[in-house]
Amino acid sequence: MDGLTIQDILARLGPRGGTELLYDILLYAIFLLNVIGMFMQSDKQLVPTLMLGGAAALAVVAKLNIFNPLAFGSLAVNAGIFVLPLLTAGITKAKKSLGLVILAGILGGVYFFFFWLVSQRGG
C-alpha cells in the first residue's frame, strides 16, 4: 500500500475509454441494481441482503482491476457478480425486488461472458 493513494483509487473508479468503457457501464449498472435490490429486502432477510451486498462489492473489486484479467481471482470475481444475484432471486421473499435482482444477474452474466470473450480468452 506504499504507492496507493485515494486519488489513484478514484481514478480507477472513473470511466475509461475503448472496450473498457463498456465494462465500466455494465459494472456501474450492476452495482446500482444490486445496491437498490439490497435495500428492497426486508429487515428479516439477512442472507439475500448480504448476497446482494457481496455482488455489489465484487463489482467494485472488478472495477478497481485488483486482479490480472488472466488470473483465477478475476474469474472468481466475475462469476460471483453473475451468480450471487441469481441465487438471491431464488431465495428472496421480497417479491417487489425480484425483477430488479434478476436484471442484475442477467447484466452480470453479460459482463461475465463479454469479459471472458474479450479479455480472458484471448490472452
N, CA, C and O of each residue as an XYZ file, in Angstrom:
492
protein
N       0.817     -1.190      0.000
C       0.000      0.000      0.000
C       0.866      1.260      0.000
O       0.359      2.347      0.281
N       2.146      1.141     -0.305
C       3.027      2.298     -0.270
C       2.647      3.337     -1.314
O       2.537      4.521     -0.995
N       2.443      2.911     -2.558
C       2.214      3.860     -3.628
C       0.754      4.128     -3.931
O       0.465      4.895     -4.849
N      -0.182      3.532     -3.204
C      -1.597      3.686     -3.500
C      -2.189      4.842     -2.707
O      -2.106      4.879     -1.480
N      -2.782      5.773     -3.421
C      -3.391      6.927     -2.768
C      -4.885      6.960     -3.082
O      -5.374      6.202     -3.920
N      -5.590      7.838     -2.403
C      -7.023      7.998     -2.639
C      -7.268      8.464     -4.080
O      -8.248      8.056     -4.703
N      -6.396      9.303     -4.604
C      -6.551      9.784     -5.978
C      -6.414      8.633     -6.972
O      -7.111      8.608     -7.986
N      -5.520      7.678     -6.692
C      -5.382      6.510     -7.567
C      -6.666      5.683     -7.570
O      -7.112      5.226     -8.623
N      -7.257      5.492     -6.394
C      -8.493      4.714     -6.296
C      -9.624      5.427     -7.029
O     -10.378      4.798     -7.772
N      -9.745      6.737     -6.823
C     -10.800      7.492     -7.506
C     -10.599      7.494     -9.014
O     -11.571      7.466     -9.769
N      -9.348      7.527     -9.459
C      -9.071      7.475    -10.895
C      -9.464      6.123    -11.469
O      -9.953      6.052    -12.596
N      -9.258      5.052    -10.717
C      -9.644      3.720    -11.186
C     -11.151      3.530    -11.188
O     -11.667      2.733    -11.973
N     -11.866      4.239    -10.332
C     -13.324      4.128    -10.295
C     -13.997      4.933    -11.402
O     -15.177      4.724    -11.680
N     -13.278      5.834    -12.029
C     -13.838      6.639    -13.104
C     -13.932      5.858    -14.404
O     -13.310      4.805    -14.544
N     -14.709      6.367    -15.357
C     -14.845      5.666    -16.640
C     -13.566      5.743    -17.464
O     -12.819      6.721    -17.416
N     -13.346      4.674    -18.219
C     -12.190      4.592    -19.109
C     -12.677      4.675    -20.550
O     -13.865      4.896    -20.786
N     -11.803      4.508    -21.490
C     -12.169      4.579    -22.904
C     -12.071      3.218    -23.579
O     -11.574      2.259    -22.988
N     -12.544      3.138    -24.807
C     -12.454      1.922    -25.600
C     -13.377      0.828    -25.109
O     -14.502      1.089    -24.684
N     -12.890     -0.400    -25.171
C     -13.670     -1.552    -24.715
C     -13.937     -1.485    -23.220
O     -14.972     -1.956    -22.748
N     -13.016     -0.906    -22.485
C     -13.177     -0.795    -21.039
C     -14.370      0.088    -20.668
O     -14.924     -0.059    -19.579
N     -14.774      1.005    -21.557
C     -15.942      1.838    -21.281
C     -17.204      0.989    -21.199
O     -18.070      1.245    -20.362
N     -17.317     -0.018    -22.059
C     -18.473     -0.930    -21.984
C     -18.433     -1.734    -20.694
O     -19.469     -1.941    -20.062
N     -17.243     -2.191    -20.294
C     -17.108     -2.870    -18.995
C     -17.574     -1.956    -17.869
O     -18.310     -2.380    -16.978
N     -17.139     -0.695    -17.915
C     -17.462      0.248    -16.850
C     -18.959      0.509    -16.760
O     -19.518      0.538    -15.664
N     -19.610      0.700    -17.900
C     -21.058      0.937    -17.904
C     -21.789     -0.259    -17.313
O     -22.712     -0.092    -16.515
N     -21.385     -1.461    -17.698
C     -22.010     -2.662    -17.144
C     -21.769     -2.767    -15.644
O     -22.686     -3.093    -14.892
N     -20.554     -2.497    -15.206
C     -20.250     -2.588    -13.773
C     -20.992     -1.537    -12.962
O     -21.441     -1.819    -11.851
N     -21.128     -0.319    -13.506
C     -21.897      0.715    -12.803
C     -23.355      0.291    -12.670
O     -23.953      0.448    -11.606
N     -23.932     -0.248    -13.751
C     -25.334     -0.686    -13.716
C     -25.513     -1.856    -12.755
O     -26.488     -1.899    -12.005
N     -24.578     -2.804    -12.772
C     -24.651     -3.956    -11.869
C     -24.568     -3.498    -10.422
O     -25.346     -3.948     -9.581
N     -23.634     -2.609    -10.129
C     -23.501     -2.096     -8.766
C     -24.776     -1.409     -8.317
O     -25.273     -1.675     -7.223
N     -25.309     -0.529     -9.149
C     -26.506      0.220     -8.785
C     -27.709     -0.696     -8.575
O     -28.452     -0.523     -7.609
N     -27.911     -1.663     -9.460
C     -29.041     -2.586     -9.317
C     -28.909     -3.444     -8.066
O     -29.902     -3.697     -7.384
N     -27.701     -3.891     -7.757
C     -27.501     -4.699     -6.559
C     -27.736     -3.896     -5.284
O     -28.321     -4.410     -4.331
N     -27.289     -2.648     -5.257
C     -27.494     -1.820     -4.068
C     -28.977     -1.505     -3.881
O     -29.487     -1.567     -2.763
N     -29.672     -1.169     -4.969
C     -31.104     -0.909     -4.857
C     -31.843     -2.170     -4.424
O     -32.719     -2.109     -3.560
N     -31.498     -3.313     -5.018
C     -32.121     -4.574     -4.612
C     -31.809     -4.937     -3.170
O     -32.641     -5.526     -2.479
N     -30.623     -4.591     -2.718
C     -30.246     -4.862     -1.330
C     -31.133     -4.075     -0.366
O     -31.561     -4.608      0.658
N     -31.407     -2.822     -0.684
C     -32.249     -2.011      0.196
C     -33.731     -2.368      0.076
O     -34.527     -1.971      0.927
N     -34.111     -3.106     -0.959
C     -35.510     -3.520     -1.096
C     -35.828     -4.781     -0.296
O     -36.995     -5.149     -0.159
N     -34.810     -5.440      0.227
C     -35.038     -6.638      1.029
C     -35.621     -6.248      2.388
O     -35.390     -5.147      2.887
N     -36.372     -7.162      2.966
C     -36.952     -6.859      4.283
C     -35.882     -6.982      5.366
O     -34.795     -7.512      5.135
N     -36.218     -6.478      6.552
C     -35.256     -6.494      7.657
C     -34.923     -7.904      8.113
O     -33.845     -8.137      8.661
N     -35.816     -8.834      7.899
C     -35.608    -10.204      8.367
C     -34.903    -11.079      7.333
O     -34.699    -12.270      7.569
N     -34.535    -10.511      6.207
C     -33.870    -11.241      5.131
C     -32.384    -10.900      5.096
O     -31.938    -10.156      4.223
N     -31.619    -11.438      6.036
C     -30.201    -11.089      6.123
C     -29.379    -11.734      5.011
O     -28.501    -11.082      4.445
N     -29.641    -12.993      4.686
C     -28.822    -13.700      3.695
C     -28.960    -13.074      2.307
O     -27.937    -12.815      1.674
N     -30.171    -12.818      1.797
C     -30.250    -12.153      0.484
C     -29.627    -10.753      0.481
O     -29.031    -10.337     -0.513
N     -29.767    -10.035      1.590
C     -29.171     -8.705      1.672
C     -27.654     -8.791      1.588
O     -27.026     -8.008      0.875
N     -27.068     -9.727      2.303
C     -25.611     -9.886      2.275
C     -25.120    -10.383      0.915
O     -24.041    -10.000      0.462
N     -25.907    -11.229      0.271
C     -25.505    -11.719     -1.051
C     -25.500    -10.588     -2.078
O     -24.595    -10.503     -2.908
N     -26.504     -9.729     -2.022
C     -26.523     -8.598     -2.950
C     -25.424     -7.592     -2.613
O     -24.823     -7.000     -3.509
N     -25.167     -7.401     -1.334
C     -24.051     -6.543     -0.942
C     -22.718     -7.117     -1.397
O     -21.824     -6.376     -1.804
N     -22.586     -8.429     -1.328
C     -21.369     -9.072     -1.818
C     -21.198     -8.915     -3.317
O     -20.087     -8.702     -3.802
N     -22.302     -9.022     -4.055
C     -22.231     -8.833     -5.508
C     -21.852     -7.392     -5.846
O     -21.084     -7.154     -6.778
N     -22.387     -6.436     -5.097
C     -22.023     -5.037     -5.317
C     -20.545     -4.811     -4.984
O     -19.852     -4.088     -5.699
N     -20.070     -5.419     -3.915
C     -18.655     -5.295     -3.551
C     -17.757     -5.940     -4.605
O     -16.682     -5.420     -4.903
N     -18.186     -7.057     -5.164
C     -17.405     -7.693     -6.222
C     -17.372     -6.838     -7.481
O     -16.382     -6.850     -8.213
N     -18.447     -6.097     -7.740
C     -18.436     -5.175     -8.880
C     -17.397     -4.074     -8.666
O     -16.728     -3.659     -9.613
N     -17.262     -3.606     -7.439
C     -16.243     -2.590     -7.139
C     -14.845     -3.193     -7.284
O     -13.942     -2.541     -7.810
N     -14.661     -4.424     -6.825
C     -13.360     -5.097     -6.970
C     -13.019     -5.264     -8.445
O     -11.874     -5.055     -8.846
N     -14.009     -5.638     -9.253
C     -13.760     -5.784    -10.691
C     -13.429     -4.436    -11.325
O     -12.583     -4.363    -12.215
N     -14.082     -3.381    -10.878
C     -13.829     -2.052    -11.435
C     -12.444     -1.538    -11.064
O     -11.812     -0.834    -11.851
N     -11.970     -1.885     -9.873
C     -10.651     -1.432     -9.434
C      -9.503     -2.199    -10.087
O      -8.343     -1.830     -9.907
N      -9.802     -3.253    -10.838
C      -8.779     -4.055    -11.518
C      -7.728     -4.562    -10.545
O      -6.531     -4.412    -10.787
N      -8.165     -5.155     -9.457
C      -7.238     -5.668     -8.459
C      -6.491     -6.881     -8.993
O      -5.298     -7.043     -8.737
N      -7.194     -7.735     -9.736
C      -6.591     -8.949    -10.283
C      -6.235     -8.748    -11.751
O      -6.889     -7.988    -12.465
N      -5.198     -9.434    -12.183
C      -4.849     -9.518    -13.589
C      -6.012    -10.195    -14.319
O      -6.563    -11.159    -13.788
N      -6.414     -9.735    -15.517
C      -7.541    -10.371    -16.204
C      -7.342    -11.856    -16.481
O      -8.325    -12.583    -16.621
N      -6.106    -12.325    -16.562
C      -5.863    -13.734    -16.822
C      -5.748    -14.567    -15.550
O      -5.570    -15.782    -15.634
N      -5.844    -13.950    -14.383
C      -5.718    -14.658    -13.113
C      -7.037    -15.330    -12.733
O      -8.109    -14.928    -13.186
N      -6.935    -16.354    -11.897
C      -8.119    -17.068    -11.434
C      -8.992    -16.171    -10.557
O     -10.215    -16.317    -10.551
N      -8.387    -15.259     -9.830
C      -9.156    -14.355     -8.980
C     -10.127    -13.501     -9.781
O     -11.238    -13.227     -9.326
N      -9.716    -13.080    -10.967
C     -10.592    -12.298    -11.832
C     -11.788    -13.126    -12.290
O     -12.909    -12.621    -12.347
N     -11.555    -14.381    -12.611
C     -12.645    -15.269    -12.998
C     -13.613    -15.486    -11.843
O     -14.827    -15.496    -12.044
N     -13.083    -15.659    -10.634
C     -13.938    -15.869     -9.467
C     -14.777    -14.627     -9.154
O     -15.952    -14.746     -8.807
N     -14.188    -13.452     -9.272
C     -14.923    -12.197     -9.027
C     -16.045    -12.051    -10.046
O     -17.177    -11.730     -9.682
N     -15.740    -12.282    -11.307
C     -16.756    -12.140    -12.351
C     -17.857    -13.180    -12.217
O     -19.021    -12.882    -12.486
N     -17.512    -14.385    -11.809
C     -18.531    -15.411    -11.599
C     -19.438    -15.044    -10.426
O     -20.641    -15.303    -10.465
N     -18.864    -14.443     -9.386
C     -19.680    -14.002     -8.250
C     -20.642    -12.901     -8.629
O     -21.774    -12.868     -8.148
N     -20.201    -11.995     -9.491
C     -21.079    -10.923     -9.977
C     -22.264    -11.516    -10.731
O     -23.366    -10.967    -10.687
N     -22.047    -12.620    -11.414
C     -23.085    -13.279    -12.197
C     -24.008    -14.130    -11.324
O     -25.228    -14.069    -11.476
N     -23.445    -14.913    -10.424
C     -24.201    -15.937     -9.703
C     -24.947    -15.397     -8.479
O     -26.086    -15.795     -8.235
N     -24.336    -14.512     -7.716
C     -24.951    -14.067     -6.458
C     -26.331    -13.425     -6.635
O     -27.234    -13.752     -5.864
N     -26.546    -12.530     -7.607
C     -27.903    -12.002     -7.757
C     -28.926    -13.061     -8.171
O     -30.081    -13.008     -7.750
N     -28.505    -14.013     -8.987
C     -29.443    -15.058     -9.396
C     -29.802    -15.981     -8.233
O     -30.949    -16.410     -8.114
N     -28.840    -16.283     -7.388
C     -29.140    -17.062     -6.179
C     -30.069    -16.288     -5.251
O     -30.970    -16.859     -4.637
N     -29.838    -14.983     -5.156
C     -30.691    -14.145     -4.324
C     -32.118    -14.128     -4.856
O     -33.073    -14.143     -4.079
N     -32.263    -14.096     -6.166
C     -33.605    -14.112     -6.749
C     -34.340    -15.399     -6.404
O     -35.567    -15.405     -6.304
N     -33.613    -16.473     -6.223
C     -34.241    -17.739     -5.878
C     -34.657    -17.850     -4.422
O     -35.573    -18.609     -4.106
N     -34.013    -17.119     -3.531
C     -34.316    -17.285     -2.105
C     -35.009    -16.096     -1.465
O     -35.398    -16.167     -0.299
N     -35.172    -14.999     -2.204
C     -35.749    -13.802     -1.589
C     -37.251    -13.950     -1.377
O     -37.941    -14.638     -2.130
N     -37.733    -13.292     -0.341
C     -39.166    -13.234     -0.088
C     -39.731    -11.866     -0.450
O     -40.943    -11.661     -0.398
N     -38.859    -10.931     -0.815
C     -39.283     -9.601     -1.245
C     -39.576     -9.665     -2.739
O     -38.678     -9.474     -3.559
N     -40.814     -9.928     -3.091
C     -41.178    -10.139     -4.492
C     -41.075     -8.869     -5.334
O     -40.949     -8.950     -6.556
N     -41.127     -7.694     -4.697
C     -41.002     -6.448     -5.457
C     -39.601     -6.273     -6.028
O     -39.424     -5.590     -7.037
N     -38.610     -6.880     -5.395
C     -37.230     -6.739     -5.864
C     -36.839     -7.832     -6.847
O     -35.718     -7.818     -7.355
N     -37.712     -8.764     -7.128
C     -37.355     -9.929     -7.937
C     -36.900     -9.542     -9.348
O     -35.873    -10.031     -9.818
N     -37.645     -8.680    -10.021
C     -37.269     -8.282    -11.378
C     -35.952     -7.540    -11.418
O     -35.142     -7.740    -12.323
N     -35.743     -6.691    -10.442
C     -34.503     -5.917    -10.358
C     -33.297     -6.821    -10.126
O     -32.241     -6.631    -10.730
N     -33.462     -7.792     -9.257
C     -32.365     -8.707     -8.929
C     -32.069     -9.628    -10.111
O     -30.908     -9.930    -10.387
N     -33.104    -10.071    -10.804
C     -32.891    -10.909    -11.990
C     -32.182    -10.102    -13.076
O     -31.297    -10.622    -13.756
N     -32.567     -8.831    -13.245
C     -31.888     -7.973    -14.218
C     -30.415     -7.791    -13.856
O     -29.555     -7.790    -14.736
N     -30.123     -7.639    -12.566
C     -28.729     -7.531    -12.128
C     -27.969     -8.818    -12.453
O     -26.811     -8.761    -12.867
N     -28.603     -9.968    -12.272
C     -27.965    -11.238    -12.609
C     -27.730    -11.387    -14.102
O     -26.685    -11.883    -14.523
N     -28.697    -10.960    -14.903
C     -28.541    -11.049    -16.357
C     -27.419    -10.126    -16.828
O     -26.595    -10.521    -17.653
N     -27.386     -8.898    -16.307
C     -26.292     -7.993    -16.661
C     -24.950     -8.537    -16.177
O     -23.932     -8.370    -16.849
N     -24.948     -9.189    -15.013
C     -23.732     -9.835    -14.532
C     -23.279    -10.944    -15.468
O     -22.082    -11.116    -15.697
N     -24.227    -11.693    -16.008
C     -23.891    -12.734    -16.978
C     -23.348    -12.162    -18.267
O     -22.397    -12.695    -18.839
N     -23.952    -11.069    -18.732
C     -23.452    -10.406    -19.942
C     -22.029     -9.914    -19.716
O     -21.163    -10.088    -20.574
N     -21.786     -9.297    -18.555
C     -20.435     -8.825    -18.238
C     -19.457     -9.996    -18.142
O     -18.353     -9.931    -18.684
N     -19.861    -11.062    -17.453
C     -19.000    -12.231    -17.271
C     -18.566    -12.808    -18.617
O     -17.378    -13.038    -18.841
N     -19.520    -13.039    -19.504
C     -19.189    -13.673    -20.772
C     -18.471    -12.718    -21.723
O     -17.593    -13.141    -22.475
N     -18.835    -11.434    -21.700
C     -18.136    -10.471    -22.549
C     -16.685    -10.285    -22.095
O     -15.774    -10.225    -22.921
N     -16.477    -10.195    -20.788
C     -15.119    -10.060    -20.265
C     -14.294    -11.301    -20.580
O     -13.119    -11.198    -20.930
N     -14.907    -12.465    -20.455
C     -14.199    -13.706    -20.768
C     -13.829    -13.747    -22.248
O     -12.704    -14.099    -22.602
N     -14.774    -13.388    -23.105
C     -14.548    -13.466    -24.537
C     -13.463    -12.510    -25.015
O     -12.640    -12.863    -25.859
N     -13.469    -11.303    -24.472
C     -12.548    -10.271    -24.956
C     -11.220    -10.267    -24.203
O     -10.157    -10.212    -24.823
N     -11.270    -10.324    -22.877
C     -10.056    -10.095    -22.096
C      -9.393    -11.361    -21.559
O      -8.169    -11.402    -21.435
N     -10.161    -12.382    -21.242
C      -9.560    -13.563    -20.639
C      -9.213    -14.643    -21.656
O      -8.163    -15.274    -21.538
N     -10.031    -14.864    -22.610
C      -9.823    -15.971    -23.536
C      -8.663    -15.696    -24.489
O      -7.888    -16.600    -24.804
N      -8.543    -14.462    -24.945
C      -7.520    -14.129    -25.935
C      -6.114    -14.139    -25.388
O      -5.165    -14.383    -26.133
N      -5.956    -13.876    -24.095
C      -4.618    -13.848    -23.509
C      -3.953    -12.586    -23.893
O      -2.808    -12.349    -23.508
